[in-house]
Short mmCIF file of C-alpha atoms and ligand atoms in Angstrom, two decimals:
data_model
loop_
_atom_site.label_atom_id
_atom_site.label_comp_id
_atom_site.label_asym_id
_atom_site.label_seq_id
_atom_site.Cartn_x
_atom_site.Cartn_y
_atom_site.Cartn_z
CA MET A 292 0.00 0.00 0.00
CA LEU A 293 1.22 3.48 -0.84
CA PHE A 294 -0.11 5.23 2.24
CA SER A 295 -0.53 4.23 5.87
CA GLN A 296 -3.43 2.08 7.05
CA ALA A 297 -4.73 5.12 8.97
CA THR A 298 -5.08 7.09 5.71
CA TYR A 299 -7.33 4.44 4.14
CA ILE A 300 -9.38 4.02 7.35
CA GLU A 301 -9.90 7.79 7.54
CA ARG A 302 -10.88 8.03 3.86
CA ARG A 303 -13.53 5.31 4.38
CA ARG A 304 -14.81 7.03 7.53
CA GLN A 305 -15.24 10.27 5.61
CA LEU A 306 -16.98 8.42 2.78
CA ARG A 307 -19.41 6.73 5.22
CA ASP A 308 -20.20 10.08 6.81
CA LEU A 309 -20.76 11.81 3.47
CA VAL A 310 -23.03 9.07 2.09
CA GLY A 311 -24.80 8.68 5.43
CA ASP A 312 -27.24 5.89 4.73
CA GLY A 313 -27.33 2.52 2.94
CA ILE A 314 -24.65 0.13 1.70
CA ILE A 315 -21.80 1.18 -0.56
CA LEU A 316 -20.43 -1.42 -2.98
CA LEU A 317 -17.06 -0.49 -4.45
CA PHE A 318 -16.16 -2.92 -7.20
CA GLY A 319 -12.49 -3.53 -7.90
CA ASN A 320 -11.42 -4.46 -11.41
CA ASN A 321 -10.85 -7.92 -12.82
CA ASN A 322 -8.34 -9.19 -15.32
CA SER A 323 -9.41 -8.39 -18.86
CA PRO A 324 -8.52 -10.88 -21.61
CA MET A 325 -6.81 -9.47 -24.68
CA ASN A 326 -7.17 -12.28 -27.22
CA TYR A 327 -7.77 -15.38 -25.10
CA PRO A 328 -8.57 -15.75 -21.41
CA ASN A 329 -5.05 -16.34 -20.13
CA ASN A 330 -3.47 -13.58 -22.20
CA GLY A 331 -4.73 -10.47 -20.49
CA TYR A 332 -4.23 -6.72 -20.69
CA LYS A 333 -2.00 -5.39 -17.95
CA PHE A 334 -4.08 -5.34 -14.77
CA ARG A 335 -5.29 -1.88 -13.79
CA GLN A 336 -7.15 -1.45 -10.51
CA ASP A 337 -10.16 0.83 -10.36
CA SER A 338 -9.00 4.21 -9.03
CA SER A 339 -11.78 4.66 -6.47
CA PHE A 340 -11.36 1.11 -5.15
CA LEU A 341 -7.63 1.77 -4.83
CA TYR A 342 -8.23 5.15 -3.16
CA PHE A 343 -10.24 3.55 -0.36
CA THR A 344 -8.35 0.25 0.05
CA GLY A 345 -4.82 0.63 -1.34
CA GLN A 346 -5.06 -2.89 -2.79
CA HIS A 347 -4.13 -3.83 -6.34
CA ARG A 348 -5.48 -7.37 -6.73
CA GLU A 349 -8.25 -8.38 -9.12
CA GLY A 350 -11.51 -9.96 -7.92
CA LEU A 351 -12.20 -7.79 -4.86
CA THR A 352 -15.27 -5.80 -3.83
CA LEU A 353 -15.56 -3.64 -0.74
CA ALA A 354 -18.89 -3.29 1.07
CA ILE A 355 -19.38 -0.44 3.53
CA ASP A 356 -22.52 -0.24 5.66
CA CYS A 357 -22.99 3.50 6.25
CA ASN A 358 -25.44 2.93 9.10
CA SER A 359 -23.56 0.35 11.17
CA GLY A 360 -20.06 1.31 10.02
CA LYS A 361 -19.33 -2.33 9.15
CA GLU A 362 -16.77 -2.92 6.38
CA ILE A 363 -16.37 -6.22 4.54
CA LEU A 364 -13.86 -7.10 1.83
CA PHE A 365 -15.19 -9.75 -0.54
CA GLY A 366 -12.53 -11.81 -2.30
CA ASP A 367 -11.36 -15.37 -2.71
CA GLU A 368 -8.17 -16.66 -1.19
CA VAL A 369 -5.24 -17.41 -3.49
CA SER A 370 -5.16 -21.05 -4.51
CA ILE A 371 -2.18 -23.38 -4.85
CA ASP A 372 -2.63 -23.03 -8.63
CA ASP A 373 -2.25 -19.25 -8.34
CA ILE A 374 0.93 -19.74 -6.34
CA VAL A 375 2.35 -22.20 -8.89
CA TRP A 376 1.81 -19.77 -11.79
CA TYR A 377 2.17 -16.35 -10.20
CA GLY A 378 4.18 -16.92 -7.03
CA LYS A 379 3.30 -16.39 -3.42
CA VAL A 380 1.25 -13.21 -3.48
CA LYS A 381 -0.41 -11.42 -0.58
CA SER A 382 -3.47 -13.32 0.63
CA ALA A 383 -6.91 -11.70 0.67
CA ALA A 384 -6.90 -11.93 4.48
CA GLU A 385 -3.57 -10.10 4.62
CA MET A 386 -4.95 -7.42 2.30
CA ALA A 387 -8.02 -6.87 4.49
CA GLU A 388 -5.84 -6.64 7.58
CA GLU A 389 -3.34 -4.31 5.93
CA SER A 390 -6.17 -1.95 4.84
CA GLY A 391 -7.80 -2.04 8.27
CA ILE A 392 -10.95 -3.75 6.98
CA ALA A 393 -12.32 -5.87 9.81
CA GLU A 394 -13.89 -8.70 7.84
CA LEU A 395 -13.07 -10.80 4.79
CA ARG A 396 -15.68 -13.02 3.15
CA PRO A 397 -15.45 -15.27 0.07
CA TYR A 398 -16.55 -13.45 -3.07
CA GLY A 399 -19.58 -15.70 -3.58
CA ARG A 400 -21.12 -14.38 -0.37
CA LEU A 401 -21.57 -10.89 -1.74
CA ALA A 402 -24.95 -12.01 -3.13
CA ASP A 403 -26.06 -12.96 0.42
CA LEU A 404 -25.20 -9.47 1.67
CA VAL A 405 -27.27 -7.91 -1.10
CA ALA A 406 -30.18 -10.29 -0.45
CA GLU A 407 -30.11 -9.46 3.28
CA ALA A 408 -30.11 -5.75 2.47
CA LYS A 409 -33.62 -5.92 0.99
CA GLY A 410 -35.24 -2.48 1.04
CA ARG A 411 -32.02 -0.63 1.84
CA THR A 412 -30.24 1.65 -0.61
CA ILE A 413 -27.29 0.06 -2.39
CA HIS A 414 -24.86 2.69 -3.70
CA TYR A 415 -22.60 1.84 -6.63
CA LEU A 416 -20.57 3.90 -9.11
CA PRO A 417 -21.26 3.97 -12.88
CA PRO A 418 -19.51 0.82 -14.13
CA TYR A 419 -17.21 0.90 -17.16
CA ARG A 420 -15.92 -2.69 -17.25
CA HIS A 421 -18.21 -5.36 -18.67
CA GLU A 422 -17.35 -7.87 -15.94
CA ASN A 423 -18.63 -5.44 -13.32
CA MET A 424 -21.74 -4.72 -15.38
CA ILE A 425 -22.51 -8.44 -15.42
CA GLU A 426 -21.86 -8.56 -11.67
CA ILE A 427 -24.25 -5.68 -10.99
CA MET A 428 -26.88 -7.32 -13.20
CA ASN A 429 -26.51 -10.58 -11.29
CA LEU A 430 -26.54 -8.91 -7.88
CA LEU A 431 -29.11 -6.16 -8.35
CA GLY A 432 -31.05 -7.25 -11.44
CA ILE A 433 -30.31 -3.98 -13.28
CA LYS A 434 -29.64 -4.32 -17.02
CA PRO A 435 -26.23 -2.96 -18.14
CA GLU A 436 -27.79 -0.20 -20.24
CA GLU A 437 -29.71 1.06 -17.18
CA GLN A 438 -26.90 0.82 -14.65
CA LYS A 439 -25.45 4.28 -15.17
CA ALA A 440 -28.84 5.88 -14.58
CA HIS A 441 -29.28 3.87 -11.36
CA SER A 442 -25.79 4.57 -10.03
CA SER A 443 -25.63 6.60 -6.83
CA VAL A 444 -25.31 10.36 -7.26
CA THR A 445 -24.78 10.62 -3.49
CA LEU A 446 -21.81 8.25 -3.72
CA ILE A 447 -20.43 9.97 -6.84
CA LYS A 448 -20.58 13.40 -5.19
CA ALA A 449 -18.97 12.09 -1.99
CA ILE A 450 -16.08 10.49 -3.88
CA VAL A 451 -15.56 13.54 -6.10
CA LYS A 452 -15.43 15.71 -2.96
CA LEU A 453 -12.75 13.52 -1.38
CA ARG A 454 -10.63 12.71 -4.43
CA SER A 455 -10.67 16.29 -5.77
CA ILE A 456 -8.48 17.59 -2.95
CA LYS A 457 -5.02 16.09 -3.22
CA SER A 458 -3.25 15.59 0.11
CA GLU A 459 0.44 16.31 0.67
CA GLU A 460 1.29 12.62 0.28
CA GLU A 461 -0.73 12.40 -2.93
CA ILE A 462 1.05 15.48 -4.28
CA ALA A 463 4.38 13.80 -3.54
CA GLU A 464 3.28 10.82 -5.68
CA LEU A 465 2.08 13.18 -8.45
CA GLU A 466 5.55 14.76 -8.32
CA ARG A 467 7.05 11.31 -8.90
CA ALA A 468 4.84 10.94 -12.00
CA ALA A 469 5.94 14.43 -13.12
CA ALA A 470 9.61 13.47 -12.81
CA ILE A 471 9.02 10.46 -15.08
CA GLY A 472 7.08 12.70 -17.48
CA TYR A 473 10.10 15.01 -17.61
CA LYS A 474 12.35 12.11 -18.66
CA MET A 475 9.83 11.02 -21.30
CA HIS A 476 9.41 14.46 -22.84
CA THR A 477 13.04 15.54 -22.82
CA THR A 478 13.95 12.22 -24.44
CA ALA A 479 11.32 12.80 -27.14
CA MET A 480 12.73 16.27 -27.74
CA LYS A 481 16.24 14.87 -28.19
CA LEU A 482 15.07 12.14 -30.57
CA ALA A 483 12.77 14.28 -32.72
CA THR A 484 15.55 15.92 -34.75
CA LEU A 485 17.53 12.74 -35.49
CA PRO A 486 17.52 11.66 -39.16
CA GLY A 487 15.17 8.81 -40.02
CA MET A 488 13.23 9.14 -36.77
CA THR A 489 9.56 8.06 -36.67
CA GLU A 490 6.58 8.95 -34.48
CA ALA A 491 6.21 5.29 -33.52
CA TYR A 492 9.85 4.99 -32.45
CA ILE A 493 9.61 8.03 -30.16
CA SER A 494 6.33 6.75 -28.75
CA GLY A 495 7.88 3.34 -28.06
CA VAL A 496 10.94 4.80 -26.37
CA ILE A 497 9.00 7.11 -24.06
CA GLU A 498 6.56 4.34 -23.14
CA GLY A 499 9.61 2.20 -22.36
CA ILE A 500 10.94 4.91 -20.04
CA ALA A 501 7.73 4.86 -18.00
CA CYS A 502 7.64 1.05 -17.90
CA SER A 503 11.34 0.68 -17.10
CA LEU A 504 10.76 2.80 -13.98
CA GLY A 505 8.00 0.47 -12.78
CA SER A 506 5.31 2.83 -14.02
CA ASN A 507 3.09 2.94 -17.07
CA ILE A 508 1.78 5.57 -19.45
CA SER A 509 -1.28 7.43 -18.18
CA PHE A 510 -3.02 7.26 -21.61
CA GLY A 511 -2.10 6.22 -25.15
CA ASN A 512 0.78 8.41 -26.35
CA ILE A 513 -0.05 11.16 -28.83
CA VAL A 514 3.07 11.59 -30.99
CA THR A 515 2.24 13.16 -34.31
CA MET A 516 3.23 15.60 -37.05
CA HIS A 517 -0.54 16.14 -37.37
CA GLY A 518 -0.88 18.10 -34.16
CA GLU A 519 -4.18 19.42 -35.48
CA ILE A 520 -5.68 15.98 -34.70
CA MET A 521 -6.44 16.26 -30.97
CA HIS A 522 -5.66 12.62 -30.21
CA GLY A 523 -3.45 11.64 -33.16
CA CYS A 524 -1.87 8.18 -32.99
CA PRO A 525 1.84 7.65 -33.66
CA SER A 526 2.58 6.13 -37.05
CA PRO A 527 5.80 4.59 -38.41
CA VAL A 528 6.32 7.35 -41.01
CA VAL A 529 9.66 9.16 -41.00
CA LEU A 530 9.58 12.67 -39.51
CA GLU A 531 9.86 15.46 -42.06
CA PRO A 532 12.25 18.35 -41.36
CA GLY A 533 10.38 21.66 -41.45
CA ARG A 534 7.28 20.30 -39.77
CA LEU A 535 6.26 20.36 -36.11
CA LEU A 536 6.01 17.30 -33.88
CA LEU A 537 3.43 17.30 -31.09
CA VAL A 538 4.07 14.93 -28.17
CA ASP A 539 1.29 14.60 -25.58
CA ALA A 540 2.14 11.89 -23.06
CA GLY A 541 2.20 11.17 -19.38
CA ALA A 542 3.33 8.66 -16.80
CA GLU A 543 1.20 6.81 -14.29
CA THR A 544 3.06 5.57 -11.23
CA PHE A 545 2.53 2.03 -9.96
CA GLU A 546 0.02 3.58 -7.55
CA HIS A 547 -1.81 5.24 -10.47
CA TYR A 548 -0.95 8.87 -9.90
CA CYS A 549 -0.53 10.58 -13.26
CA SER A 550 1.29 13.23 -15.21
CA ASP A 551 0.09 14.76 -18.47
CA ASN A 552 2.32 17.05 -20.53
CA THR A 553 2.40 18.24 -24.12
CA ARG A 554 5.25 19.78 -26.05
CA THR A 555 5.45 20.87 -29.67
CA MET A 556 8.90 20.89 -31.23
CA PRO A 557 10.51 21.70 -34.60
CA ILE A 558 11.74 18.58 -36.38
CA SER A 559 14.49 20.71 -37.97
CA GLY A 560 15.64 21.88 -34.54
CA LYS A 561 14.61 25.47 -35.32
CA PHE A 562 11.13 26.94 -35.69
CA THR A 563 10.26 28.86 -38.83
CA GLN A 564 9.00 32.40 -38.12
CA LYS A 565 5.44 31.28 -38.87
CA GLN A 566 5.76 28.40 -36.37
CA ARG A 567 7.51 30.55 -33.79
CA ASP A 568 4.68 33.13 -33.89
CA ILE A 569 2.05 30.50 -33.12
CA VAL A 570 4.14 28.61 -30.52
CA GLN A 571 4.85 31.90 -28.72
CA ILE A 572 1.12 32.68 -28.49
CA VAL A 573 0.44 29.24 -27.02
CA ALA A 574 3.36 29.61 -24.57
CA ASP A 575 2.06 33.02 -23.46
CA CYS A 576 -1.45 31.59 -22.97
CA HIS A 577 0.11 28.76 -20.95
CA ASP A 578 1.92 31.28 -18.73
CA LEU A 579 -1.18 33.45 -18.35
CA ALA A 580 -3.10 30.56 -16.80
CA LEU A 581 -0.33 30.11 -14.26
CA THR A 582 -0.47 33.77 -13.18
CA PHE A 583 -4.28 33.80 -13.17
CA ALA A 584 -5.47 30.66 -11.37
CA LYS A 585 -5.92 30.80 -7.60
CA PRO A 586 -8.30 29.52 -4.93
CA GLY A 587 -11.74 31.10 -5.16
CA LEU A 588 -11.51 31.88 -8.88
CA ARG A 589 -13.20 29.57 -11.34
CA TRP A 590 -11.14 27.60 -13.85
CA TYR A 591 -13.80 28.81 -16.33
CA ASP A 592 -12.49 32.36 -15.79
CA THR A 593 -8.94 31.18 -16.47
CA HIS A 594 -10.12 29.49 -19.66
CA MET A 595 -11.90 32.65 -20.80
CA ALA A 596 -8.89 34.87 -20.00
CA VAL A 597 -6.72 32.57 -22.12
CA CYS A 598 -9.27 32.66 -24.95
CA ARG A 599 -9.23 36.47 -24.90
CA LEU A 600 -5.41 36.64 -25.00
CA MET A 601 -5.32 34.07 -27.82
CA THR A 602 -7.88 36.06 -29.80
CA GLU A 603 -5.94 39.31 -29.33
CA ARG A 604 -2.75 37.68 -30.53
CA LEU A 605 -4.43 35.93 -33.47
CA LYS A 606 -5.80 39.35 -34.46
CA ASP A 607 -2.20 40.72 -34.39
CA LEU A 608 -1.24 37.98 -36.87
CA GLY A 609 -4.21 38.83 -39.09
CA LEU A 610 -5.96 35.51 -38.48
CA MET A 611 -8.89 37.00 -36.53
CA LYS A 612 -10.63 40.37 -36.52
CA GLY A 613 -13.33 42.35 -34.72
CA ASN A 614 -13.98 43.04 -31.06
CA THR A 615 -12.15 40.53 -28.85
CA ASP A 616 -14.88 40.15 -26.23
CA ASP A 617 -17.55 39.69 -28.89
CA ALA A 618 -15.41 37.14 -30.74
CA VAL A 619 -14.82 35.11 -27.57
CA ALA A 620 -18.48 35.35 -26.55
CA ALA A 621 -19.41 34.01 -30.01
CA GLY A 622 -16.88 31.17 -29.65
CA ALA A 623 -14.95 32.26 -32.76
CA HIS A 624 -11.56 31.39 -31.22
CA ALA A 625 -12.75 27.77 -30.91
CA MET A 626 -11.95 27.22 -34.58
CA PHE A 627 -8.32 27.43 -33.40
CA MET A 628 -8.79 25.86 -29.95
CA PRO A 629 -11.78 23.53 -30.01
CA HIS A 630 -11.10 22.16 -26.53
CA GLY A 631 -11.08 23.44 -22.96
CA LEU A 632 -8.04 24.76 -21.15
CA GLY A 633 -7.70 21.70 -18.94
CA HIS A 634 -9.13 18.88 -16.89
CA MET A 635 -8.70 17.63 -13.36
CA MET A 636 -5.86 15.13 -12.95
CA GLY A 637 -5.02 12.63 -10.23
CA MET A 638 -5.37 8.86 -10.12
CA ASP A 639 -6.98 9.05 -13.56
CA VAL A 640 -5.40 11.29 -16.14
CA HIS A 641 -8.85 12.79 -16.69
CA ASP A 642 -9.56 12.45 -13.01
CA MET A 643 -12.83 10.68 -12.16
CA GLU A 644 -14.19 11.25 -15.67
CA GLY A 645 -15.91 7.87 -15.45
CA LEU A 646 -18.01 9.15 -12.54
CA GLY A 647 -19.51 11.83 -14.80
CA GLN A 648 -17.73 14.89 -16.07
CA ASN A 649 -20.37 17.27 -14.77
CA TYR A 650 -19.96 16.11 -11.18
CA VAL A 651 -16.19 16.60 -11.43
CA GLY A 652 -15.93 19.87 -13.33
CA TYR A 653 -19.25 21.61 -12.67
CA ASP A 654 -21.58 22.29 -9.74
CA ASP A 655 -24.73 24.20 -8.79
CA THR A 656 -23.02 27.52 -9.57
CA ILE A 657 -21.78 26.69 -13.07
CA GLN A 658 -23.25 24.41 -15.69
CA PRO A 659 -21.69 23.14 -18.94
CA SER A 660 -22.12 25.14 -22.12
CA SER A 661 -23.28 23.62 -25.39
CA GLN A 662 -21.20 26.07 -27.49
CA PHE A 663 -18.61 24.44 -29.76
CA GLY A 664 -15.26 24.56 -27.94
CA LEU A 665 -16.60 25.62 -24.55
CA ALA A 666 -18.62 22.40 -24.47
CA SER A 667 -15.29 20.57 -24.27
CA LEU A 668 -14.18 22.42 -21.14
CA ARG A 669 -14.01 19.47 -18.75
CA PHE A 670 -13.45 21.52 -15.61
CA ALA A 671 -14.96 24.93 -14.90
CA ARG A 672 -15.83 25.28 -11.21
CA LYS A 673 -14.25 27.27 -8.42
CA LEU A 674 -10.66 26.33 -7.63
CA GLU A 675 -9.72 25.01 -4.20
CA VAL A 676 -6.35 24.42 -2.57
CA GLY A 677 -5.27 20.88 -3.50
CA HIS A 678 -6.94 20.80 -6.92
CA VAL A 679 -4.70 19.58 -9.74
CA ILE A 680 -5.74 20.77 -13.21
CA THR A 681 -3.97 20.58 -16.53
CA ASP A 682 -3.15 23.85 -18.28
CA GLU A 683 -3.17 22.95 -21.98
CA PRO A 684 -3.83 25.74 -24.45
CA GLY A 685 -3.44 24.93 -28.13
CA ILE A 686 -3.80 26.44 -31.59
CA TYR A 687 -4.73 24.11 -34.44
CA PHE A 688 -5.39 24.53 -38.13
CA ILE A 689 -7.88 21.80 -39.00
CA PRO A 690 -8.51 21.98 -42.77
CA ASP A 691 -11.93 20.31 -42.62
CA LEU A 692 -13.09 22.59 -39.81
CA ILE A 693 -11.81 25.69 -41.65
CA ASP A 694 -13.71 24.58 -44.78
CA ASP A 695 -16.84 23.83 -42.76
CA TRP A 696 -16.88 27.25 -41.07
CA GLN A 697 -16.00 29.08 -44.29
CA ARG A 698 -18.72 27.24 -46.24
CA ASN A 699 -21.32 28.00 -43.57
CA GLY A 700 -20.12 31.52 -42.81
CA THR A 701 -19.61 30.54 -39.16
CA ASN A 702 -18.17 33.45 -37.21
CA ALA A 703 -17.27 35.12 -40.51
CA ASP A 704 -17.25 38.50 -38.70
CA PHE A 705 -14.28 37.34 -36.61
CA ILE A 706 -12.24 34.94 -38.77
CA CYS A 707 -9.97 36.08 -41.61
CA PHE A 708 -10.43 33.02 -43.78
CA ASP A 709 -8.05 34.17 -46.55
CA LYS A 710 -5.20 34.43 -44.06
CA VAL A 711 -6.21 31.24 -42.21
CA ASN A 712 -6.06 29.30 -45.47
CA GLU A 713 -2.34 30.12 -45.68
CA TYR A 714 -1.93 27.87 -42.60
CA ARG A 715 -3.82 24.81 -43.90
CA ASP A 716 -0.74 22.58 -43.73
CA PHE A 717 0.58 24.04 -40.47
CA GLY A 718 -0.62 21.29 -38.11
CA GLY A 719 -1.18 22.18 -34.49
CA VAL A 720 0.54 23.35 -31.32
CA ARG A 721 -0.32 22.41 -27.75
CA ILE A 722 1.63 23.03 -24.56
CA GLU A 723 0.52 21.27 -21.39
CA ASP A 724 1.62 21.07 -17.78
CA ASP A 725 -0.10 20.09 -14.57
CA VAL A 726 -1.02 22.81 -12.12
CA LEU A 727 -1.49 22.49 -8.36
CA ILE A 728 -3.71 25.09 -6.71
CA THR A 729 -1.91 26.42 -3.61
CA PRO A 730 -3.06 28.84 -0.87
CA ASP A 731 -1.34 31.73 -2.70
CA GLY A 732 -2.18 30.85 -6.28
CA CYS A 733 -0.84 27.87 -8.17
CA ARG A 734 2.34 26.19 -9.37
CA PHE A 735 3.36 23.65 -11.96
CA LEU A 736 3.97 20.14 -10.74
CA GLY A 737 7.44 18.82 -11.50
CA GLU A 738 10.69 20.22 -10.20
CA ASP A 739 12.29 20.38 -13.65
CA ARG A 740 10.53 22.26 -16.42
CA ILE A 741 10.36 20.62 -19.80
CA PRO A 742 11.28 23.54 -22.13
CA TYR A 743 8.30 25.11 -23.90
CA HIS A 744 9.15 28.68 -24.89
CA PRO A 745 10.39 28.59 -28.52
CA ALA A 746 13.90 29.86 -27.66
CA ASP A 747 14.21 27.38 -24.76
CA VAL A 748 13.11 24.45 -26.95
CA GLU A 749 15.63 25.37 -29.64
CA GLU A 750 18.39 25.82 -27.06
CA PHE A 751 17.60 22.46 -25.45
CA ILE A 752 17.70 20.70 -28.81
CA ALA A 753 20.95 22.43 -29.80
CA LYS A 754 22.58 21.50 -26.48
CA SER A 755 21.46 17.88 -26.80
CA LYS A 756 23.54 17.65 -30.00
CA GLU A 757 26.77 18.96 -28.42
N1 LIG B 898 -3.46 14.76 -22.73
C1 LIG B 898 -4.57 14.13 -23.35
C2 LIG B 898 -5.85 14.70 -22.93
O1 LIG B 898 -5.89 15.48 -22.01
O2 LIG B 898 -6.89 14.35 -23.48
MN1 MN B 899 -4.49 16.64 -20.78
#
């Protein structure tokens, strides 16, 4: 376990108090077969189950009775077969004891607990693994397609409240993920300018860095010359000097605390003036968020401040026109940045997204927008000390989107389409770091900064060749 037994006991006590009534069932994950049952994907524990138990094994469910305070871990003991194939692992009884859970019962007895609970509220989270959907159907008789609607909003809100505020010890683990992210990104930057290099090679090497340090990647690497594709996959094509390479990748420690960074670098080692102009705008937007965000302000306000600065600077380049506030209110800048400024990050790279984005990023005071661009802002609510949010502005030239808006006259009062069309083959730029909200404001996670200002990127690349 990463943290002390007392930490997990206290987290469960807080959860019981917040939920107040009924029985909470927290389902751990199972092994997922890749192409036949014994050849599985790498095991990944459910983040909420891990948050409240600290245990990584498959086939476990935790039941918490909010009224009596009773806690039961359901899980089968390791068999002699398990020991023959996988070695002598921690027993289920040892796990329960280590986590401070008073009782262990065989997994098959979970159905008895549910049967005995007739008439009481059973709280469960929206499931995302099919094995758990089948389990919920068997236990509660709710069809998979109806399970999300029946999941417990009380439980979701309680868990979001607890997991949103990162403790000192959690921040220390996020810093470990950031240090691995630094190694991944600086390695990518050194490789990008080598002759014959490919996106796939860089992706493989940086994934190897995370794995070789006992960690994993926090999401599928985005390594692409087509930075204008938000989640572009690495391909084995050779990198072309003159173009930009966008690398968006992060590490996830063994305990599932994440990093998420993006850098955009010149494959030639030097930016062209056209590239430098755009990268500098994105870098300035990135820095603005850091000076702006603080407890009590909404992340929405940070997003909007960045959108205004971006619009001003795109006007200076002749790519946009008109009144800045009106352009931003109309969502015109979203042709260049069709996503939000950032998302919460923690034990999931998009932290708790599976519980429902609106519970994580929005609340009674601010509701999601349906406007193109703003609708993709995953986190908007008031910032609190201990929040960790990504700051990831970007400028993209997406030929199909440009054509679509030009054809339909979308925001024609604010977009200079003739000029924009000169950038059709530009690609895209994103810069991303992870921001911790502190009592005085905020700071980037990670002791070492991966270079992102154009001059710093060029200097880093030049030095790496000495
Ligand atoms: N860094 C990938 C994402 O935030 O979606
Ligand atoms: Mn991100």
